[in-house]
Amino acid sequence: MLHREDYGARVCVKGWVRTKRGSKAVNFIALNDGSTINNVQIVADVEKFDPEMMKQITTGACISVVGEMVQSIGSGQAVEVQAHEIEVLGECPSDYPMQKKGQSFEYMRQYAHLRLRTNTFGAVMRIRHNMAIAIHTYFHQHGYYYFHTPIITASDCEGAGQMFQVTTKNLYDLKKDENGCIIYDDDFFGKQASLTVSGQLEGELGATALGQIYTFGPTFRAENSNTPRHLAEFWMIEPEVAFVDLPELMDLEEDFIKYCVKWALDNCKDDLAFLNKMIDNCLIERLEGIVNTEFVRLPYTKGIEILQEAIKQGHKFEFTCNWGDDLASEHERYLVEEYFKRPVIMTNYPKAIKAFYMKIDEECPVFDGRKMGQTVQGTDVLFPQIGEIIGGSVREENYDKLMNEITERHIPMKDMWWYLDTRKFGSCPHGGFGLGFERLILFVTGMQNIRDVIPFPRTPKSAEF
Ligand code: 4AD
Ligand code: MG
């Protein structure tokens, strides 16, 4: 309707009142139906309407207007509606929690059911939708199959995080064996089951049959990380590709993420312009920057060299960063935001800080003149403001080498025979990665807290709505 030019047409518009202003003679109502950040302006000649009804038109009320579409003389919009009939569908009393402008996001989180009606959350949710479409479009166009991996799983060896248990057992009366271990034989699945922390292991089964697959679904981690970057329930996109090597995997990561950001720039112009104005006025510039920059590809060992050099030059970090340490977010941010000033794809991490399934590098790196321990073909994509946005790797496809890792790490494999079968029967080189959907949305919207880019966040001690 906002793009129509058939002035004089009779239209019916329904939506929620953003503001009402005006004089005794004319009222201007900014009405929004959620389809866009832009409001339609309703012009109501006061004398035409019942004063009691006009009083009910307050911020947040839901109304239906029949009127004539006219060319707007005011700036900011091309059309407005000269109201003939107005019906109040839902009044909105003055204790409406979203009434005031400029409330903090923290305050609004208490009203996740109503914050969706604000401009900012409307913009974020529309961008979230667009990013999901971008992801499906990218993979579909590149010959990947959307592959549905289970949400309930009985394998707990991924090691990506603490798991939530799924059970129908009576928790007040648990049967235990002589060692005090809970007996699961009589549980719903006949064994201990949990919510998945990643679809990767099943994704590998898909890729080694269909060639290229991706998953896109909810993922659950019960780690007690109360940070602006962690959710207990988040959405993850996990492509898995047969016959890929490390450079090709990094090409895919970079191409895919640039495509998504470009999609937002092309398809979410109004919402981005709004967020750029209200949340972060470097947002659009930063997004354009990503699309037009080549990502740095940095082996872990080289990264440690840079960080240690920075320390020598007087830079202070809270945590240590010796070869072998897992990098803290302050280290990642130094590399991305200060040293390179662009996204970094870090690779070839020490084996001990990465998962068992990552392919081991042929040669050990040399650091400070000394030969270091084994490294693996893992790749993390590190982004400005966000830190790790993607984690992935080339997988170990050799049965014996994989078994070796499993044994060394004491990984419980009794329920994993099916995973090992991929390495037994027609094993092939393959790899993939996981993109945290909400971390992508954080980056694209410029929002600061991951709780504000998912409609109803799940975090420690919080599962309202
Ligand atoms: O690095 P992660 O743990 O990798 C995996 O799960 C692999 N199985 C992926 C694969 O190779 N198929 O998680 C992948 C990404 C992270 O880079 C991060 O963006 C996001 O998932 N992520 C979270 N997002 C929100 N809340 C959390 N608690 C997250 N944990 C990970
Ligand atoms: Mg990771």
Coordinates of C-alpha atoms and ligand atoms in Angstrom, one line a residue:
M1 CA 0.0 0.0 0.0
L2 CA 2.9 2.4 0.8
H3 CA 4.1 1.9 -2.8
R4 CA 0.8 2.4 -4.5
E5 CA 0.1 5.4 -6.7
D6 CA -3.6 4.9 -7.6
Y7 CA -4.6 7.9 -5.5
G8 CA -8.3 8.1 -4.9
A9 CA -8.7 4.4 -4.4
R10 CA -10.7 3.1 -1.4
V11 CA -8.5 1.2 1.0
C12 CA -8.8 -0.6 4.3
V13 CA -5.8 -0.7 6.6
K14 CA -5.4 -2.4 9.9
G15 CA -2.6 -2.2 12.4
W16 CA -1.3 -0.9 15.7
V17 CA -1.2 2.8 16.5
R18 CA 2.4 4.1 16.9
T19 CA 1.5 7.7 17.7
K20 CA -1.4 10.1 17.5
R21 CA -0.9 13.8 17.2
G22 CA -2.7 16.8 15.8
S23 CA -5.1 19.6 16.6
K24 CA -8.7 19.9 17.6
A25 CA -9.7 19.7 14.0
V26 CA -7.4 17.0 12.5
N27 CA -5.7 14.0 14.0
F28 CA -2.7 12.3 12.4
I29 CA -2.3 8.6 13.3
A30 CA 0.8 6.7 12.5
L31 CA -0.3 3.2 11.9
N32 CA 1.9 0.1 11.5
D33 CA 0.9 -3.4 10.5
G34 CA 4.3 -5.1 11.1
S35 CA 5.0 -5.8 7.5
T36 CA 7.6 -2.9 7.3
I37 CA 9.2 -0.4 9.5
N38 CA 7.3 2.4 7.7
N39 CA 4.0 3.6 9.1
V40 CA 1.0 4.7 7.1
Q41 CA -0.3 8.1 8.1
I42 CA -4.1 8.2 8.8
V43 CA -5.7 11.6 8.6
A44 CA -8.9 11.9 10.6
D45 CA -11.1 15.0 10.6
V46 CA -12.1 15.0 14.3
E47 CA -15.7 16.3 13.7
K48 CA -16.5 13.2 11.6
F49 CA -15.9 10.7 14.4
D50 CA -17.3 9.9 17.8
P51 CA -15.1 11.6 20.4
E52 CA -15.3 8.6 22.8
M53 CA -13.9 6.4 20.0
M54 CA -11.2 8.9 19.1
K55 CA -10.1 8.8 22.8
Q56 CA -9.6 5.0 22.5
I57 CA -7.0 5.6 19.8
T58 CA -3.9 5.5 21.9
T59 CA -0.4 4.2 21.3
G60 CA -0.6 0.4 21.0
A61 CA -4.3 0.2 20.2
C62 CA -5.3 -1.9 17.2
I63 CA -7.6 -0.2 14.7
S64 CA -9.1 -0.7 11.3
V65 CA -9.5 2.2 8.9
V66 CA -11.5 2.5 5.7
G67 CA -10.6 5.6 3.7
E68 CA -9.3 7.2 0.6
M69 CA -5.7 6.9 -0.5
V70 CA -4.4 10.4 -1.1
Q71 CA -1.0 11.8 -2.1
S72 CA 0.7 13.1 1.0
I73 CA 1.9 16.7 1.1
G74 CA 3.9 16.1 4.3
S75 CA 7.5 14.9 3.9
G76 CA 8.4 11.3 4.8
Q77 CA 5.7 9.5 3.0
A78 CA 4.2 9.4 -0.5
V79 CA 0.7 8.3 0.5
E80 CA -1.7 8.7 3.4
V81 CA -5.2 7.6 4.1
Q82 CA -8.0 10.1 4.6
A83 CA -10.2 8.2 7.0
H84 CA -13.9 7.7 6.4
E85 CA -14.5 4.9 9.0
I86 CA -12.4 3.9 12.0
E87 CA -13.1 0.9 14.1
V88 CA -11.1 0.2 17.3
L89 CA -10.4 -3.5 17.3
G90 CA -8.4 -3.6 20.5
E91 CA -8.0 -0.8 23.0
C92 CA -4.7 -0.3 24.7
P93 CA -4.9 1.0 28.3
S94 CA -2.2 3.3 29.7
D95 CA -0.4 0.5 31.5
Y96 CA 0.8 -0.8 28.1
P97 CA 4.5 -1.6 29.0
M98 CA 5.8 -0.6 25.5
Q99 CA 4.2 2.8 25.6
K100 CA 7.1 5.0 26.3
K101 CA 9.9 5.6 23.8
G102 CA 13.5 4.9 24.7
Q103 CA 13.1 2.1 27.1
S104 CA 16.2 -0.1 27.6
F105 CA 16.5 -3.5 25.9
E106 CA 16.9 -5.0 29.3
Y107 CA 13.6 -3.6 30.4
M108 CA 12.0 -4.8 27.2
R109 CA 13.3 -8.4 27.7
Q110 CA 10.8 -8.7 30.5
Y111 CA 8.1 -8.2 27.9
A112 CA 9.3 -10.4 25.1
H113 CA 5.7 -11.0 24.2
L114 CA 5.1 -7.3 23.5
R115 CA 8.5 -6.0 22.5
L116 CA 7.9 -7.6 19.1
R117 CA 5.6 -4.7 18.4
T118 CA 8.3 -2.0 18.8
N119 CA 10.1 -0.6 15.8
T120 CA 13.5 -2.2 16.8
F121 CA 12.2 -5.7 17.4
G122 CA 10.0 -5.5 14.2
A123 CA 13.2 -4.6 12.2
V124 CA 15.2 -7.4 13.9
M125 CA 12.6 -10.1 13.3
R126 CA 12.1 -9.1 9.6
I127 CA 15.9 -9.2 9.1
R128 CA 16.0 -12.6 10.9
H129 CA 13.4 -13.9 8.5
N130 CA 15.3 -12.6 5.5
M131 CA 18.6 -14.2 6.7
A132 CA 16.8 -17.5 6.9
I133 CA 15.6 -17.1 3.3
A134 CA 19.1 -16.1 2.3
I135 CA 20.6 -19.2 3.8
H136 CA 18.2 -21.6 2.1
T137 CA 18.6 -19.7 -1.2
Y138 CA 22.4 -19.9 -1.1
F139 CA 22.5 -23.6 -0.4
H140 CA 19.7 -24.5 -2.8
Q141 CA 21.4 -22.6 -5.6
H142 CA 24.7 -24.2 -4.8
G143 CA 23.4 -27.7 -5.0
Y144 CA 23.1 -28.6 -1.3
Y145 CA 20.2 -30.6 0.1
Y146 CA 18.4 -29.4 3.3
F147 CA 18.9 -32.4 5.6
H148 CA 17.0 -32.8 8.8
T149 CA 19.0 -34.1 11.7
P150 CA 17.4 -35.2 14.9
I151 CA 16.8 -32.9 17.9
I152 CA 16.7 -35.8 20.3
T153 CA 19.9 -37.8 20.4
A154 CA 21.5 -40.6 22.3
S155 CA 25.1 -39.8 21.4
D156 CA 27.0 -37.5 23.7
C157 CA 30.4 -37.5 22.2
E158 CA 30.4 -34.3 20.2
G159 CA 31.8 -32.6 23.3
A160 CA 30.4 -29.2 22.1
G161 CA 28.7 -28.5 25.4
Q162 CA 26.7 -29.7 28.3
M163 CA 23.5 -31.4 27.3
F164 CA 19.9 -31.2 28.4
Q165 CA 18.5 -34.6 29.2
V166 CA 15.2 -35.9 27.7
T167 CA 13.4 -38.3 29.8
T168 CA 9.9 -39.6 30.8
K169 CA 11.2 -41.1 34.0
N170 CA 9.7 -40.3 37.3
L171 CA 12.4 -38.1 38.8
Y172 CA 11.0 -38.6 42.3
D173 CA 11.6 -42.3 42.1
L174 CA 14.7 -43.1 40.1
K175 CA 15.9 -46.7 39.9
K176 CA 19.7 -47.1 40.3
D177 CA 22.1 -50.0 39.9
E178 CA 24.5 -51.2 42.6
N179 CA 27.0 -48.5 41.6
G180 CA 24.4 -45.7 42.1
C181 CA 24.0 -45.2 38.3
I182 CA 20.5 -44.4 37.0
I183 CA 19.0 -47.3 35.0
Y184 CA 17.6 -46.1 31.7
D185 CA 16.3 -49.5 30.4
D186 CA 12.8 -48.5 31.3
D187 CA 13.1 -44.9 30.0
F188 CA 11.3 -43.8 26.8
F189 CA 14.2 -44.6 24.5
G190 CA 15.6 -47.4 26.6
K191 CA 18.7 -45.4 27.1
Q192 CA 19.9 -42.0 28.2
A193 CA 18.8 -39.3 25.7
S194 CA 19.4 -35.6 25.3
L195 CA 18.7 -32.5 23.2
T196 CA 21.3 -32.2 20.4
V197 CA 24.2 -29.8 20.7
S198 CA 24.9 -30.1 16.9
G199 CA 23.6 -31.9 13.9
Q200 CA 27.1 -32.4 12.5
L201 CA 27.6 -36.1 13.2
E202 CA 24.3 -37.0 11.5
G203 CA 25.1 -34.3 8.9
E204 CA 28.2 -36.3 8.0
L205 CA 26.1 -39.3 7.2
G206 CA 24.1 -37.1 4.9
A207 CA 27.1 -35.6 3.1
T208 CA 28.7 -38.9 2.6
A209 CA 25.6 -40.1 0.8
L210 CA 24.2 -37.0 -0.9
G211 CA 27.4 -35.1 -1.5
Q212 CA 26.5 -31.8 0.0
I213 CA 23.9 -31.1 2.7
Y214 CA 23.1 -28.4 5.2
T215 CA 21.1 -28.5 8.4
F216 CA 19.3 -25.5 9.8
G217 CA 17.7 -26.2 13.2
P218 CA 17.5 -25.6 16.9
T219 CA 20.5 -26.6 19.0
F220 CA 20.7 -26.8 22.8
R221 CA 23.6 -26.2 25.2
A222 CA 23.2 -26.3 28.9
E223 CA 26.5 -24.5 29.6
N224 CA 26.1 -21.8 32.2
S225 CA 27.5 -19.0 30.0
N226 CA 25.6 -15.9 30.9
T227 CA 27.2 -13.7 28.2
P228 CA 25.7 -11.5 25.5
R229 CA 26.9 -14.1 22.9
H230 CA 25.4 -17.3 24.4
L231 CA 22.0 -18.9 24.4
A232 CA 20.9 -22.2 25.8
E233 CA 18.7 -22.7 22.7
F234 CA 20.0 -21.3 19.5
W235 CA 19.7 -22.0 15.8
M236 CA 22.6 -23.4 13.8
I237 CA 23.3 -23.9 10.1
E238 CA 25.7 -26.7 9.4
P239 CA 26.7 -27.5 5.9
E240 CA 28.7 -30.7 5.4
V241 CA 30.5 -31.4 2.1
A242 CA 32.1 -34.4 0.6
F243 CA 35.5 -34.1 -1.1
V244 CA 36.3 -30.7 0.4
D245 CA 39.8 -29.7 1.6
L246 CA 40.7 -26.9 4.0
P247 CA 41.2 -24.0 1.5
E248 CA 37.9 -25.0 -0.2
L249 CA 36.1 -25.1 3.1
M250 CA 37.4 -21.6 4.0
D251 CA 36.3 -20.4 0.5
L252 CA 32.8 -21.7 1.3
E253 CA 32.7 -20.0 4.7
E254 CA 33.7 -16.7 3.3
D255 CA 31.5 -16.8 0.2
F256 CA 28.4 -18.0 2.2
I257 CA 28.7 -15.3 4.9
K258 CA 29.3 -12.5 2.4
Y259 CA 26.2 -13.7 0.4
C260 CA 24.1 -13.5 3.6
V261 CA 25.3 -10.0 4.5
K262 CA 24.8 -8.8 0.9
W263 CA 21.3 -10.2 0.9
A264 CA 20.5 -8.1 4.0
L265 CA 21.9 -5.0 2.3
D266 CA 19.8 -5.7 -0.8
N267 CA 16.6 -6.9 0.8
C268 CA 16.4 -5.2 4.2
K269 CA 17.2 -1.6 3.2
D270 CA 14.5 0.2 5.3
D271 CA 15.1 -1.9 8.4
L272 CA 18.9 -1.5 8.2
A273 CA 18.5 2.3 7.6
F274 CA 16.4 2.4 10.8
L275 CA 18.9 0.4 12.8
N276 CA 21.7 2.4 11.4
K277 CA 20.0 5.5 12.7
M278 CA 18.8 4.2 16.1
I279 CA 21.3 1.5 17.2
D280 CA 24.7 2.0 15.5
N281 CA 25.5 4.5 12.9
C282 CA 28.4 2.5 11.5
L283 CA 26.2 -0.5 10.8
I284 CA 25.7 -0.2 7.1
E285 CA 29.2 0.8 6.5
R286 CA 30.4 -2.2 8.5
L287 CA 28.2 -4.6 6.5
E288 CA 29.4 -3.1 3.2
G289 CA 32.9 -3.4 4.4
I290 CA 32.5 -7.2 5.0
V291 CA 31.1 -7.8 1.5
N292 CA 34.0 -6.0 -0.1
T293 CA 36.9 -7.3 2.1
E294 CA 39.0 -10.4 1.7
F295 CA 39.0 -12.3 5.0
V296 CA 42.5 -13.0 6.5
R297 CA 43.5 -16.6 6.7
L298 CA 45.6 -17.1 9.7
P299 CA 47.2 -20.3 11.1
Y300 CA 46.8 -20.4 14.9
T301 CA 50.6 -20.5 15.4
K302 CA 51.0 -17.3 13.4
G303 CA 48.2 -15.8 15.5
I304 CA 50.0 -16.6 18.7
E305 CA 53.1 -15.0 17.3
I306 CA 51.2 -11.8 16.6
L307 CA 49.6 -11.8 20.1
Q308 CA 53.0 -12.3 21.8
E309 CA 54.5 -9.6 19.8
A310 CA 51.7 -7.3 20.9
I311 CA 52.4 -8.2 24.5
K312 CA 56.1 -7.4 24.0
Q313 CA 55.0 -4.0 22.6
G314 CA 53.1 -3.3 25.8
H315 CA 49.6 -4.5 25.0
K316 CA 47.9 -5.9 28.1
F317 CA 45.6 -9.0 28.0
E318 CA 43.8 -10.5 31.0
F319 CA 44.4 -14.1 29.9
T320 CA 47.6 -15.8 28.8
C321 CA 48.1 -16.8 25.2
N322 CA 50.9 -19.3 25.0
W323 CA 51.0 -21.8 22.2
G324 CA 48.5 -24.4 23.2
D325 CA 46.0 -22.1 24.9
D326 CA 42.5 -21.6 23.7
L327 CA 42.2 -18.0 22.6
A328 CA 40.0 -15.8 24.8
S329 CA 37.6 -13.4 23.1
E330 CA 40.0 -10.5 24.0
H331 CA 42.7 -12.2 21.8
E332 CA 40.3 -12.8 19.0
R333 CA 39.0 -9.2 19.1
Y334 CA 42.6 -7.8 19.1
L335 CA 43.4 -9.8 16.0
V336 CA 40.2 -8.9 14.2
E337 CA 39.5 -5.3 15.4
E338 CA 43.0 -3.9 16.0
Y339 CA 45.6 -5.9 14.1
F340 CA 44.0 -6.9 10.8
K341 CA 40.8 -4.7 11.0
R342 CA 38.9 -7.3 9.1
P343 CA 37.4 -10.9 9.6
V344 CA 39.9 -13.6 10.3
I345 CA 39.6 -17.3 9.5
M346 CA 41.9 -19.0 12.0
T347 CA 43.1 -22.5 11.2
N348 CA 45.4 -25.3 12.3
Y349 CA 44.7 -25.3 16.0
P350 CA 46.5 -27.4 18.5
K351 CA 44.8 -30.8 18.6
A352 CA 44.1 -30.7 22.4
I353 CA 41.8 -27.6 22.2
K354 CA 39.6 -29.0 19.4
A355 CA 37.1 -31.8 18.8
F356 CA 38.1 -35.5 18.2
Y357 CA 36.9 -35.6 14.7
M358 CA 39.1 -32.9 13.2
K359 CA 41.7 -34.1 10.7
I360 CA 45.2 -34.0 12.0
D361 CA 47.8 -31.9 10.0
E362 CA 50.7 -33.8 8.4
E363 CA 53.3 -31.5 9.9
C364 CA 53.7 -30.0 13.3
P365 CA 54.3 -26.2 13.3
V366 CA 57.5 -24.5 14.4
F367 CA 57.1 -21.8 17.0
D368 CA 59.9 -19.7 18.5
G369 CA 62.4 -22.1 16.8
R370 CA 60.8 -25.2 18.5
K371 CA 58.7 -27.9 17.0
M372 CA 55.2 -27.9 18.6
G373 CA 52.6 -30.5 19.1
Q374 CA 50.1 -31.8 16.5
T375 CA 47.6 -29.4 15.0
V376 CA 44.2 -30.1 13.3
Q377 CA 42.4 -28.7 10.3
G378 CA 39.8 -26.7 12.3
T379 CA 38.7 -23.3 11.0
D380 CA 37.0 -20.6 13.2
V381 CA 35.7 -17.5 11.5
L382 CA 36.2 -14.5 13.8
F383 CA 34.2 -11.4 13.2
P384 CA 34.4 -7.8 14.5
Q385 CA 32.1 -7.2 17.5
I386 CA 31.1 -10.8 17.6
G387 CA 34.2 -13.0 17.9
E388 CA 33.6 -16.5 16.8
I389 CA 30.7 -16.7 14.3
I390 CA 31.6 -20.0 12.6
G391 CA 33.3 -23.1 13.8
G392 CA 34.2 -25.9 11.5
S393 CA 36.8 -28.4 10.2
V394 CA 37.9 -30.9 7.7
R395 CA 37.0 -34.3 9.3
E396 CA 39.3 -37.2 9.9
E397 CA 38.2 -39.8 7.4
N398 CA 40.8 -42.4 8.2
Y399 CA 39.2 -45.1 10.4
D400 CA 42.4 -46.0 12.4
K401 CA 43.4 -42.4 13.0
L402 CA 39.9 -41.5 14.2
M403 CA 39.7 -44.6 16.5
N404 CA 43.1 -43.5 17.9
E405 CA 41.7 -40.1 18.9
I406 CA 38.6 -41.7 20.3
T407 CA 40.6 -44.0 22.5
E408 CA 43.1 -41.4 23.6
R409 CA 40.3 -39.1 24.7
H410 CA 38.3 -41.8 26.4
I411 CA 35.2 -40.9 24.3
P412 CA 32.3 -43.1 25.0
M413 CA 31.6 -44.7 21.6
K414 CA 29.2 -47.4 22.5
D415 CA 26.3 -45.6 20.8
M416 CA 28.5 -44.4 17.9
W417 CA 28.9 -47.4 15.7
W418 CA 26.9 -45.7 13.0
Y419 CA 29.3 -42.8 12.9
L420 CA 32.3 -45.1 12.5
D421 CA 30.6 -46.9 9.7
T422 CA 31.1 -43.8 7.4
R423 CA 34.9 -44.4 7.8
K424 CA 34.5 -48.2 7.3
F425 CA 32.4 -48.2 4.2
G426 CA 33.5 -46.0 1.3
S427 CA 35.1 -43.4 3.5
C428 CA 35.7 -40.0 1.8
P429 CA 37.4 -36.8 2.6
H430 CA 34.8 -34.3 3.9
G431 CA 34.3 -31.3 6.0
G432 CA 31.9 -28.7 7.2
F433 CA 31.1 -25.9 9.6
G434 CA 28.5 -24.5 11.9
L435 CA 27.3 -20.9 11.8
G436 CA 25.5 -19.6 14.9
F437 CA 22.3 -18.0 13.4
E438 CA 21.8 -15.6 16.2
R439 CA 25.5 -14.5 16.0
L440 CA 24.9 -13.7 12.3
I441 CA 21.8 -11.7 13.2
L442 CA 23.7 -9.9 15.9
F443 CA 26.3 -8.8 13.3
V444 CA 23.7 -7.9 10.7
T445 CA 21.5 -5.9 13.0
G446 CA 24.2 -4.2 15.1
M447 CA 22.3 -5.3 18.3
Q448 CA 24.6 -5.9 21.3
N449 CA 22.9 -8.8 23.1
I450 CA 22.0 -12.2 21.7
R451 CA 18.9 -12.2 23.8
D452 CA 17.5 -9.4 21.6
V453 CA 17.8 -11.2 18.2
I454 CA 15.7 -14.2 18.9
P455 CA 11.9 -13.8 19.8
F456 CA 11.9 -15.7 23.0
P457 CA 15.5 -16.3 24.4
R458 CA 16.4 -19.3 26.6
T459 CA 19.2 -18.6 29.0
P460 CA 20.2 -19.8 32.5
K461 CA 17.3 -19.2 34.9
S462 CA 15.1 -17.8 32.1
A463 CA 12.5 -19.7 30.0
E464 CA 9.5 -17.3 30.2
F465 CA 7.1 -17.1 27.3
Ligands
4AD1 O1 32.0 -24.1 17.3 P1 30.8 -24.9 17.6 O2 30.6 -25.5 18.9 O3 30.8 -26.1 16.4 C1 30.0 -27.1 16.3 O4 29.0 -27.4 17.0 C2 30.4 -28.0 15.1 N1 29.7 -29.3 15.3 C3 30.0 -27.3 13.9 C4 30.3 -28.1 12.6 O5 31.5 -28.2 12.3 N2 29.3 -28.6 11.9 O6 29.5 -24.1 17.2 C5 29.3 -23.5 16.0 C6 28.8 -22.1 16.1 C7 29.7 -21.2 16.8 O7 30.8 -20.7 16.0 C8 28.8 -20.1 17.3 O8 28.6 -19.1 16.2 C9 27.5 -20.8 17.5 O9 27.6 -22.0 16.8 N3 27.3 -21.1 19.0 C10 26.4 -20.5 19.7 N4 25.5 -19.5 19.5 C11 24.8 -19.1 20.5 N5 24.8 -19.6 21.7 C12 25.7 -20.6 22.1 N6 25.7 -21.1 23.3 C13 26.5 -21.1 21.0 N7 27.5 -22.0 21.0 C14 27.9 -22.0 19.7
MG2 MG 33.6 -23.3 18.3

